[in-house]
Structures are given as C-alpha cells and as structure tokens.
Amino acid sequence: MAIRKKSSKNPPVLSHEFVLQNHADIVSCVAMVFLLGLMFEITAKVSIIFVTLQYNVTLPATEEQATESAFLYYYGIKDLATVFFYMLVAIIIHAIIQEYVLDKINRRMHFSKTKHSKFNESGQLSAFYLFSCIWGTFILISENYISDPTILWRAYPHNLMTFQMKFFYISQLAYWFHAFPELYFQKTKKEDIPRQLVYIGLYLFHIAGAYLLNLNHLGLVLLVLHYFVEFLFHISRLFYFSDEKYQKGFSLWAVLFVLGRLLTLILSVLTVGFGLARAENQKLDFSTGNFNVLAVRIAVLASICITQAFMMWKFINFQLRRWREHSAFQAPAVKKKPPVTKGRSSRKGTENGVNGTVTSNGADSPRNRKEKSS
C-alpha cells in the first residue's frame, strides 16, 4: 500500500496588494449600497443622510444681495453619518492611488522595506495636502478672507457655513478617520502604530474642535498654512528617495516650518486673545453656538500653544539627528591616509617600525644590541 507523503510546501501567502485590493472592493460595495439606496423611495430617506450634507438653512435675499437666496449649513449629530460615508470614499481613493501610482513606482525603484513604507506614506499625504491646500485657498479667496482678516473673529459665532466650508470640514474629518483602518490595511509595524495614533489624534482633535466651537474661519486658515508646510516636507522626501543627494527641499522646509509655527501662534493669539476677547457677546450659549467665554479661550490657546511646542520639539530632535548622521558620514572622509615614501627611506622606516617609530622587533631592539656587544 502506497503511503502518500505529506506536502512540505507552505500554504500560499496573500500578497499585500491582494489584501489591500480585497478590502478596497469590500468598502466599494458598502459605498455603493448607500448610493443605490438613493434610487428607491423606501431607502432614500436613510441614504440621503449619509451622502448629502445635512442641516441646511435658506436665508432670503437682502437688498445687498438681491439676486438669489443664500444656502447655509450648521452642524449636528447627523454629520457623523456623512463623515462615515466619505470615510469609505477616502479608503477607495487611497487604494486607487496606492495601486495605480505608488505601487508602480515602487516596483520600478526597488525600494527597501523601510523606504517602501515611508514612500507610500509620503505619497499618500502629499496628494492629500496638495488637494486640501488648493481647495482651502479657493475658499479663502472666494469668501474674502485675504482682503479682510477681521473676518476671523468678526460676527462670532460662525455657526452658519457655506456649502464649501462645511464640505471641507466633513472631508477633513473623514480623511483622518479613514487613517485608522488604513493602519491595518497597510500592515503598519507595531512600533510605528503609537506614532501614527498620536499623529492622527492631533489632527482630529484640532479639526473637530474648530468645527464644534464654530471657529471654522480660524481653523481653515491654520489648516491651509500647516498643510502647505507639510506638503513641502513630503514632496521633498519623495525626491530624496529617488536621489539621496537632494537636500534643498528639506532646507526650505526647515525655514518654512519655523515660520509656520510662528504665524500659527500669531493668528491664534490675534483671533482668540484679542479679537474674541473684545467681543460684546461673551456668554456661553449652546443654542446659538456661542463659546466665547474666558475658559474656552484659554483652553483653545493652550491646546494650540502646546501642540506647536510639541511640533517644535519633534522638529529640533529631527534636525539634531540629521546633523549627527551627517557628521558621522563626513568624519571618515576627513581622516587622511598616512603618507608612504618610496625608496630607501621607506625600507628603513619599515625596518625601524611603523612610520619610523622604534619597535621591539626593529634592528635597534635591546636583544640585537646584546648580540652586537658579544
């Protein structure tokens, strides 16, 4: 009776691209369920909460704007459903960029595992930062933030938002919430997860704080400023991976990073510490969304200052680490090789020791002197 040998082959291992694509397909199916729900009257009332923005208000046309009515929005509990749906959209877009752009570049460049993960991170974030900067700048220009900076604190609370403003904040919250499942989809290392959680948590804390406290004007300006500096860093890191001699982008980023932290503190103190502190209405009112009280202002300024100090501390450590690595790399090149002479001098030097120094094995050692005397 023939005995079958057990196969020693290991079971097939699913590749990272297959796992990522599989999760993207599942998320796409879930998003399609909400979109198809709009086609049927029974499910349309539920699906519309996830897909479209909620809590809209129509303001009648005034004498100054007699052309058309204004459609504005405020926030509410149903925004969580909208954030959830666009979180699914963010996961799908993330998978598309990963598969059709970043993975193709990775196969061509043959990065190591460490560079591979960092390249994917910088590629995804640089695309998001660039898109958010362009979108946020468009809102700033269209709503005259640049020509009239007093709009940051004037007529607070800013509980009514335009469609672009609210959709911008919903998209920002959805993107940073989508970063949590991406830690699993991207197979992030365990030692990198705490850093990523702190990174994501800080974004959600400040974006949600500006959104809920009706400081959306100030939050938009600070986000555009911060995203521009972060975009420069990640795009410089992408160029560095392709050519390690490229360092100019990091030098420019270092200067703009410090200026960005300084401008963030100036705008925050100017808006919260001076603008809102001089406002007439300084009573806590949840119905109107007025949080202009001393305790809230102190908490807002404290959170911004602590975050900026934390970022500067990380920045200084990063620069010191780069300086040490650069110094360690330059140290071997500074040491010069000992000069080697030719002819009799070199032979004589060899006989007498290393570089002309006398050794116990040389011709003038005590043992040789004793032999000569005898």
Coordinates of N, CA and C in Angstrom, one line a residue, residues 148-332:
D148 N -9.9 90.8 4.0 CA -10.4 91.3 5.3 C -10.1 90.2 6.4
P149 N -8.9 90.3 7.0 CA -8.6 89.4 8.0 C -9.5 89.4 9.3
T150 N -10.2 90.5 9.5 CA -11.0 90.6 10.7 C -12.2 89.7 10.6
I151 N -12.4 89.0 9.5 CA -13.5 88.1 9.3 C -13.2 86.8 10.2
L152 N -12.0 86.7 10.7 CA -11.6 85.5 11.5 C -12.4 85.6 12.9
W153 N -12.6 86.8 13.4 CA -13.3 86.9 14.7 C -14.6 87.8 14.6
R154 N -14.7 88.5 13.5 CA -15.9 89.4 13.4 C -17.2 88.5 13.3
A155 N -18.3 89.0 13.9 CA -19.6 88.3 13.8 C -19.5 86.9 14.3
Y156 N -18.7 86.7 15.4 CA -18.7 85.3 16.0 C -20.0 85.2 16.9
P157 N -20.7 84.0 16.9 CA -20.2 82.7 16.4 C -20.5 82.5 15.0
H158 N -19.6 81.8 14.3 CA -19.7 81.5 12.9 C -20.4 80.1 12.8
N159 N -21.7 80.1 13.3 CA -22.4 78.8 13.3 C -23.0 78.5 11.9
L160 N -23.1 79.4 11.0 CA -23.6 79.1 9.7 C -22.4 79.1 8.7
M161 N -22.4 78.0 7.9 CA -21.3 77.8 7.0 C -21.8 77.7 5.6
T162 N -21.0 78.1 4.6 CA -21.3 77.8 3.2 C -21.2 76.3 2.9
F163 N -21.7 75.9 1.7 CA -21.5 74.5 1.3 C -20.1 74.1 1.3
Q164 N -19.2 75.0 0.7 CA -17.8 74.6 0.5 C -17.1 74.5 1.9
M165 N -17.5 75.4 2.8 CA -16.8 75.3 4.1 C -17.2 74.1 4.9
K166 N -18.5 73.7 4.9 CA -18.9 72.5 5.6 C -18.4 71.3 5.0
F167 N -18.4 71.2 3.7 CA -18.0 70.0 3.0 C -16.5 69.8 3.2
F168 N -15.7 71.0 3.3 CA -14.3 70.9 3.5 C -14.0 70.2 4.9
Y169 N -14.8 70.7 5.9 CA -14.6 70.1 7.2 C -15.0 68.6 7.3
I170 N -16.1 68.3 6.6 CA -16.6 66.9 6.6 C -15.5 66.0 5.9
S171 N -14.9 66.5 4.9 CA -13.9 65.8 4.1 C -12.6 65.6 5.0
Q172 N -12.3 66.6 5.7 CA -11.1 66.5 6.6 C -11.3 65.5 7.7
L173 N -12.4 65.5 8.3 CA -12.7 64.6 9.4 C -12.8 63.2 8.8
A174 N -13.4 63.0 7.6 CA -13.5 61.7 7.0 C -12.1 61.1 6.6
Y175 N -11.2 62.0 6.1 CA -9.9 61.5 5.8 C -9.1 61.0 7.0
W176 N -9.1 61.8 8.0 CA -8.3 61.4 9.2 C -8.9 60.3 10.0
F177 N -10.3 60.1 9.9 CA -10.9 58.9 10.4 C -10.5 57.6 9.6
H178 N -10.4 57.8 8.3 CA -10.0 56.7 7.5 C -8.6 56.2 7.7
A179 N -7.8 57.0 8.4 CA -6.4 56.6 8.6 C -6.3 55.5 9.7
F180 N -7.4 55.3 10.5 CA -7.4 54.3 11.5 C -7.5 52.9 10.8
P181 N -8.4 52.6 10.0 CA -8.4 51.3 9.3 C -7.2 51.1 8.3
E182 N -6.7 52.2 7.8 CA -5.5 52.1 7.0 C -4.3 51.5 7.7
L183 N -4.2 51.7 9.0 CA -3.1 51.1 9.8 C -3.2 49.6 9.6
Y184 N -4.4 49.0 9.5 CA -4.5 47.6 9.3 C -4.3 47.2 7.9
F185 N -4.9 48.0 7.0 CA -4.8 47.7 5.5 C -3.4 47.7 5.0
Q186 N -2.6 48.7 5.5 CA -1.2 48.9 5.1 C -0.2 48.1 5.9
K187 N -0.7 47.2 6.8 CA 0.2 46.4 7.6 C 1.3 47.2 8.3
T188 N 0.9 48.2 9.0 CA 1.8 49.1 9.7 C 2.5 48.3 10.8
K189 N 3.8 48.6 11.0 CA 4.6 47.9 12.0 C 4.1 48.3 13.4
K190 N 4.2 47.4 14.4 CA 3.7 47.7 15.7 C 4.4 48.8 16.3
E191 N 5.7 49.0 16.1 CA 6.5 50.1 16.7 C 6.1 51.4 16.1
D192 N 5.5 51.4 14.9 CA 5.1 52.7 14.3 C 3.7 53.1 14.6
I193 N 2.9 52.2 15.1 CA 1.5 52.5 15.4 C 1.3 53.6 16.5
P194 N 2.0 53.6 17.6 CA 1.8 54.7 18.6 C 2.1 56.1 17.9
R195 N 3.1 56.2 17.1 CA 3.4 57.5 16.5 C 2.3 57.9 15.6
Q196 N 1.8 56.9 14.8 CA 0.7 57.2 13.9 C -0.6 57.6 14.6
L197 N -0.9 56.9 15.8 CA -2.1 57.3 16.5 C -2.0 58.7 17.1
V198 N -0.8 59.1 17.6 CA -0.7 60.4 18.1 C -0.9 61.4 17.0
Y199 N -0.3 61.1 15.8 CA -0.3 62.0 14.6 C -1.8 62.2 14.2
I200 N -2.5 61.1 14.1 CA -3.9 61.2 13.6 C -4.8 61.8 14.7
G201 N -4.6 61.5 16.0 CA -5.4 62.1 17.1 C -5.2 63.6 17.1
L202 N -4.0 64.1 16.9 CA -3.9 65.6 17.0 C -4.7 66.3 15.9
Y203 N -4.7 65.7 14.7 CA -5.4 66.3 13.6 C -6.9 66.2 13.9
L204 N -7.4 65.1 14.4 CA -8.9 65.0 14.6 C -9.3 65.9 15.8
F205 N -8.4 66.0 16.8 CA -8.7 66.9 17.9 C -8.9 68.4 17.5
H206 N -7.9 68.9 16.7 CA -8.0 70.3 16.4 C -9.0 70.6 15.3
I207 N -9.2 69.7 14.3 CA -10.2 69.9 13.3 C -11.6 69.8 13.9
A208 N -11.9 68.8 14.7 CA -13.2 68.7 15.3 C -13.4 69.8 16.3
G209 N -12.4 70.3 17.0 CA -12.5 71.4 17.9 C -12.9 72.7 17.2
A210 N -12.2 73.0 16.1 CA -12.6 74.2 15.3 C -14.0 74.1 14.8
Y211 N -14.4 72.9 14.4 CA -15.7 72.7 13.8 C -16.8 72.8 14.8
L212 N -16.6 72.2 16.0 CA -17.7 72.2 17.0 C -17.7 73.6 17.8
L213 N -16.6 74.2 17.9 CA -16.6 75.5 18.6 C -16.9 76.7 17.7
N214 N -17.3 76.4 16.5 CA -17.6 77.5 15.5 C -16.4 78.4 15.2
L215 N -15.2 77.8 15.3 CA -14.0 78.6 14.9 C -13.5 78.1 13.5
N216 N -14.5 77.9 12.7 CA -14.1 77.3 11.4 C -13.3 78.2 10.5
H217 N -13.5 79.6 10.7 CA -12.7 80.5 9.9 C -11.2 80.4 10.3
L218 N -11.0 80.5 11.5 CA -9.6 80.4 12.0 C -9.0 79.0 11.7
G219 N -9.8 78.0 11.9 CA -9.3 76.6 11.6 C -8.9 76.4 10.1
L220 N -9.7 77.0 9.2 CA -9.4 76.9 7.8 C -8.1 77.5 7.4
V221 N -7.8 78.7 8.0 CA -6.6 79.4 7.7 C -5.4 78.7 8.2
L222 N -5.5 78.2 9.5 CA -4.4 77.4 10.1 C -4.2 76.1 9.3
L223 N -5.2 75.4 8.9 CA -5.0 74.2 8.2 C -4.3 74.4 6.8
V224 N -4.7 75.4 6.1 CA -4.1 75.7 4.8 C -2.6 76.0 5.0
L225 N -2.3 76.8 6.0 CA -0.9 77.1 6.3 C -0.1 75.9 6.7
H226 N -0.7 75.0 7.6 CA 0.0 73.8 8.0 C 0.2 72.8 6.9
Y227 N -0.9 72.6 6.1 CA -0.8 71.7 5.0 C 0.2 72.0 4.0
F228 N 0.4 73.3 3.7 CA 1.4 73.7 2.7 C 2.8 73.4 3.2
V229 N 3.1 73.6 4.5 CA 4.4 73.2 5.0 C 4.6 71.7 5.0
E230 N 3.6 71.0 5.4 CA 3.7 69.5 5.4 C 3.8 68.9 4.0
F231 N 3.1 69.6 3.0 CA 3.3 69.1 1.6 C 4.7 69.3 1.1
L232 N 5.3 70.4 1.5 CA 6.7 70.6 1.1 C 7.6 69.5 1.7
F233 N 7.4 69.2 2.9 CA 8.2 68.1 3.5 C 8.1 66.8 2.8
H234 N 6.9 66.4 2.6 CA 6.6 65.0 2.0 C 7.0 65.0 0.5
I235 N 6.9 66.1 -0.2 CA 7.3 66.1 -1.6 C 8.8 66.1 -1.7
S236 N 9.5 66.7 -0.7 CA 11.0 66.7 -0.6 C 11.4 65.3 -0.3
R237 N 10.7 64.6 0.6 CA 11.1 63.2 0.9 C 11.0 62.3 -0.3
L238 N 10.0 62.5 -1.1 CA 9.8 61.7 -2.3 C 11.0 61.9 -3.3
F239 N 11.4 63.1 -3.4 CA 12.6 63.4 -4.3 C 13.8 62.8 -3.7
Y240 N 13.9 62.8 -2.3 CA 15.1 62.3 -1.7 C 15.2 60.8 -1.9
F241 N 14.1 60.1 -1.9 CA 14.1 58.7 -2.1 C 14.6 58.3 -3.5
S242 N 14.3 59.2 -4.5 CA 14.7 58.9 -5.8 C 16.2 59.3 -6.0
D243 N 16.6 60.4 -5.3 CA 18.0 60.8 -5.4 C 18.4 61.3 -4.0
E244 N 19.3 60.5 -3.3 CA 19.7 60.9 -1.9 C 20.5 62.1 -1.8
K245 N 21.0 62.6 -2.9 CA 21.8 63.9 -2.9 C 20.9 65.1 -2.8
Y246 N 19.6 64.9 -3.0 CA 18.7 66.0 -3.0 C 18.4 66.4 -1.5
Q247 N 18.8 67.6 -1.1 CA 18.6 68.2 0.2 C 18.1 69.6 0.2
K248 N 17.9 70.2 -0.9 CA 17.5 71.6 -0.9 C 16.0 71.7 -0.4
G249 N 15.2 70.7 -0.7 CA 13.8 70.8 -0.3 C 13.7 70.8 1.2
F250 N 14.5 70.0 1.9 CA 14.5 69.9 3.4 C 15.0 71.2 4.0
S251 N 15.9 71.9 3.4 CA 16.4 73.2 3.9 C 15.3 74.2 3.8
L252 N 14.6 74.3 2.7 CA 13.5 75.2 2.5 C 12.3 74.9 3.5
W253 N 12.1 73.6 3.7 CA 11.0 73.2 4.6 C 11.4 73.6 6.0
A254 N 12.6 73.5 6.4 CA 13.0 73.8 7.8 C 12.7 75.3 8.1
V255 N 13.0 76.1 7.1 CA 12.7 77.6 7.3 C 11.2 77.8 7.4
L256 N 10.5 77.2 6.5 CA 9.0 77.5 6.4 C 8.3 76.8 7.6
F257 N 8.9 75.8 8.1 CA 8.3 75.1 9.3 C 8.3 76.1 10.5
V258 N 9.5 76.7 10.7 CA 9.6 77.6 11.9 C 8.7 78.8 11.7
L259 N 8.6 79.3 10.4 CA 7.7 80.5 10.1 C 6.3 80.1 10.3
G260 N 6.0 78.8 9.9 CA 4.6 78.4 10.0 C 4.1 78.3 11.4
R261 N 5.0 77.8 12.3 CA 4.7 77.8 13.7 C 4.5 79.2 14.3
L262 N 5.3 80.1 13.9 CA 5.2 81.5 14.4 C 3.9 82.1 13.9
L263 N 3.6 81.9 12.6 CA 2.4 82.5 12.1 C 1.1 81.9 12.7
T264 N 1.2 80.6 13.0 CA 0.1 80.0 13.7 C -0.2 80.6 15.1
L265 N 0.9 80.8 15.8 CA 0.7 81.4 17.1 C 0.2 82.8 17.0
I266 N 0.7 83.6 16.1 CA 0.3 85.0 15.9 C -1.2 85.1 15.6
L267 N -1.6 84.3 14.6 CA -3.0 84.3 14.2 C -3.9 83.8 15.3
S268 N -3.5 82.8 16.0 CA -4.3 82.3 17.1 C -4.5 83.3 18.3
V269 N -3.4 83.9 18.7 CA -3.4 85.0 19.7 C -4.2 86.2 19.2
L270 N -4.0 86.6 18.0 CA -4.7 87.7 17.5 C -6.3 87.5 17.4
T271 N -6.6 86.3 17.0 CA -8.1 86.0 16.9 C -8.7 85.7 18.2
V272 N -8.2 84.8 19.0 CA -8.8 84.3 20.2 C -8.4 85.3 21.4
G273 N -7.2 85.7 21.5 CA -6.8 86.5 22.6 C -7.2 88.0 22.5
F274 N -7.3 88.5 21.3 CA -7.7 89.9 21.2 C -9.0 90.1 20.5
G275 N -9.2 89.5 19.4 CA -10.5 89.7 18.6 C -11.7 89.2 19.4
L276 N -11.7 87.9 19.8 CA -12.9 87.4 20.6 C -12.9 88.0 22.0
A277 N -11.8 88.3 22.6 CA -11.8 88.9 23.9 C -12.5 90.2 24.0
R278 N -12.5 91.0 22.9 CA -13.1 92.3 22.9 C -14.5 92.3 22.3
A279 N -15.0 91.1 22.0 CA -16.4 91.0 21.5 C -17.4 91.3 22.6
E280 N -18.6 91.8 22.2 CA -19.6 92.3 23.2 C -20.3 91.0 23.8
N281 N -20.6 90.1 23.0 CA -21.3 88.9 23.5 C -20.3 87.8 24.0
Q282 N -20.2 87.7 25.3 CA -19.2 86.8 25.9 C -20.0 85.9 26.9
K283 N -21.1 85.3 26.4 CA -21.9 84.4 27.3 C -22.0 83.1 26.6
L284 N -21.9 82.0 27.4 CA -21.9 80.7 26.9 C -23.4 80.4 26.5
D285 N -23.6 80.0 25.3 CA -25.0 79.8 24.8 C -24.9 78.6 23.8
F286 N -25.3 77.5 24.2 CA -25.3 76.3 23.3 C -26.3 76.4 22.1
S287 N -27.4 77.1 22.4 CA -28.4 77.2 21.3 C -27.9 78.0 20.1
T288 N -27.2 79.0 20.3 CA -26.6 79.8 19.2 C -25.2 79.4 18.9
G289 N -24.6 78.5 19.6 CA -23.2 78.1 19.3 C -22.2 79.1 19.8
N290 N -22.5 79.9 20.8 CA -21.5 80.9 21.3 C -20.7 80.3 22.4
F291 N -19.4 80.1 22.2 CA -18.5 79.6 23.2 C -17.4 80.6 23.6
N292 N -17.8 81.8 23.4 CA -16.8 82.9 23.6 C -16.8 83.3 25.1
V293 N -16.2 82.4 25.9 CA -16.0 82.7 27.3 C -14.5 82.5 27.6
L294 N -14.1 83.0 28.8 CA -12.7 83.0 29.1 C -12.1 81.6 29.2
A295 N -12.9 80.7 29.8 CA -12.3 79.3 30.0 C -12.1 78.7 28.6
V296 N -13.0 78.8 27.7 CA -12.9 78.2 26.4 C -11.7 78.9 25.6
R297 N -11.6 80.2 25.7 CA -10.5 80.9 25.0 C -9.1 80.4 25.6
I298 N -9.0 80.3 26.9 CA -7.8 79.8 27.5 C -7.5 78.4 27.0
A299 N -8.5 77.5 27.0 CA -8.3 76.1 26.6 C -7.9 76.1 25.1
V300 N -8.5 76.9 24.2 CA -8.1 76.9 22.8 C -6.7 77.3 22.6
L301 N -6.3 78.4 23.3 CA -4.9 78.9 23.1 C -3.9 77.9 23.7
A302 N -4.3 77.3 24.9 CA -3.4 76.4 25.5 C -3.2 75.2 24.6
S303 N -4.2 74.6 24.0 CA -4.1 73.5 23.1 C -3.2 73.8 21.9
I304 N -3.4 75.0 21.3 CA -2.6 75.4 20.2 C -1.2 75.6 20.5
C305 N -0.9 76.2 21.6 CA 0.5 76.5 22.1 C 1.2 75.2 22.4
I306 N 0.5 74.3 23.1 CA 1.1 73.0 23.5 C 1.4 72.2 22.2
T307 N 0.5 72.2 21.3 CA 0.8 71.5 20.0 C 1.9 72.0 19.3
Q308 N 2.0 73.4 19.2 CA 3.1 74.0 18.5 C 4.4 73.7 19.2
A309 N 4.4 73.7 20.5 CA 5.7 73.4 21.2 C 6.1 72.0 21.0
F310 N 5.1 71.1 21.0 CA 5.4 69.6 20.7 C 6.0 69.4 19.3
M311 N 5.4 70.1 18.4 CA 5.9 70.0 17.0 C 7.3 70.6 16.9
M312 N 7.6 71.7 17.6 CA 8.9 72.3 17.5 C 9.9 71.3 18.2
W313 N 9.5 70.7 19.3 CA 10.4 69.7 20.0 C 10.8 68.6 19.0
K314 N 9.7 68.0 18.3 CA 10.0 67.0 17.4 C 10.9 67.5 16.2
F315 N 10.7 68.7 15.8 CA 11.5 69.3 14.7 C 12.9 69.4 15.1
I316 N 13.2 69.9 16.3 CA 14.6 70.1 16.8 C 15.3 68.7 16.9
N317 N 14.6 67.7 17.5 CA 15.2 66.4 17.5 C 15.5 65.8 16.2
F318 N 14.6 66.1 15.2 CA 14.8 65.6 13.8 C 16.0 66.3 13.2
Q319 N 16.2 67.6 13.4 CA 17.3 68.3 12.9 C 18.6 67.8 13.5
L320 N 18.6 67.6 14.9 CA 19.8 67.1 15.5 C 20.2 65.7 15.1
R321 N 19.2 64.9 14.8 CA 19.5 63.5 14.4 C 20.1 63.6 13.0
R322 N 19.6 64.5 12.1 CA 20.2 64.6 10.8 C 21.6 65.2 10.8
W323 N 21.8 66.1 11.7 CA 23.1 66.7 11.9 C 24.2 65.7 12.4
R324 N 23.7 64.8 13.3 CA 24.6 63.8 13.8 C 25.0 62.8 12.7
E325 N 23.9 62.4 11.9 CA 24.2 61.4 10.8 C 25.1 62.0 9.8
H326 N 24.9 63.3 9.5 CA 25.7 64.0 8.5 C 27.2 64.1 9.0
S327 N 27.3 64.4 10.3 CA 28.7 64.5 10.9 C 29.4 63.1 10.9
A328 N 28.6 62.1 11.2 CA 29.2 60.7 11.3 C 29.6 60.3 9.9
F329 N 28.9 60.7 8.9 CA 29.2 60.4 7.5 C 30.4 61.1 7.0
Q330 N 30.6 62.4 7.4 CA 31.7 63.2 7.0 C 33.0 62.9 7.7
A331 N 32.9 62.3 8.9 CA 34.1 62.0 9.7 C 35.1 61.1 9.1
P332 N 34.7 60.0 8.5 CA 35.8 59.1 7.8 C 36.4 59.8 6.7

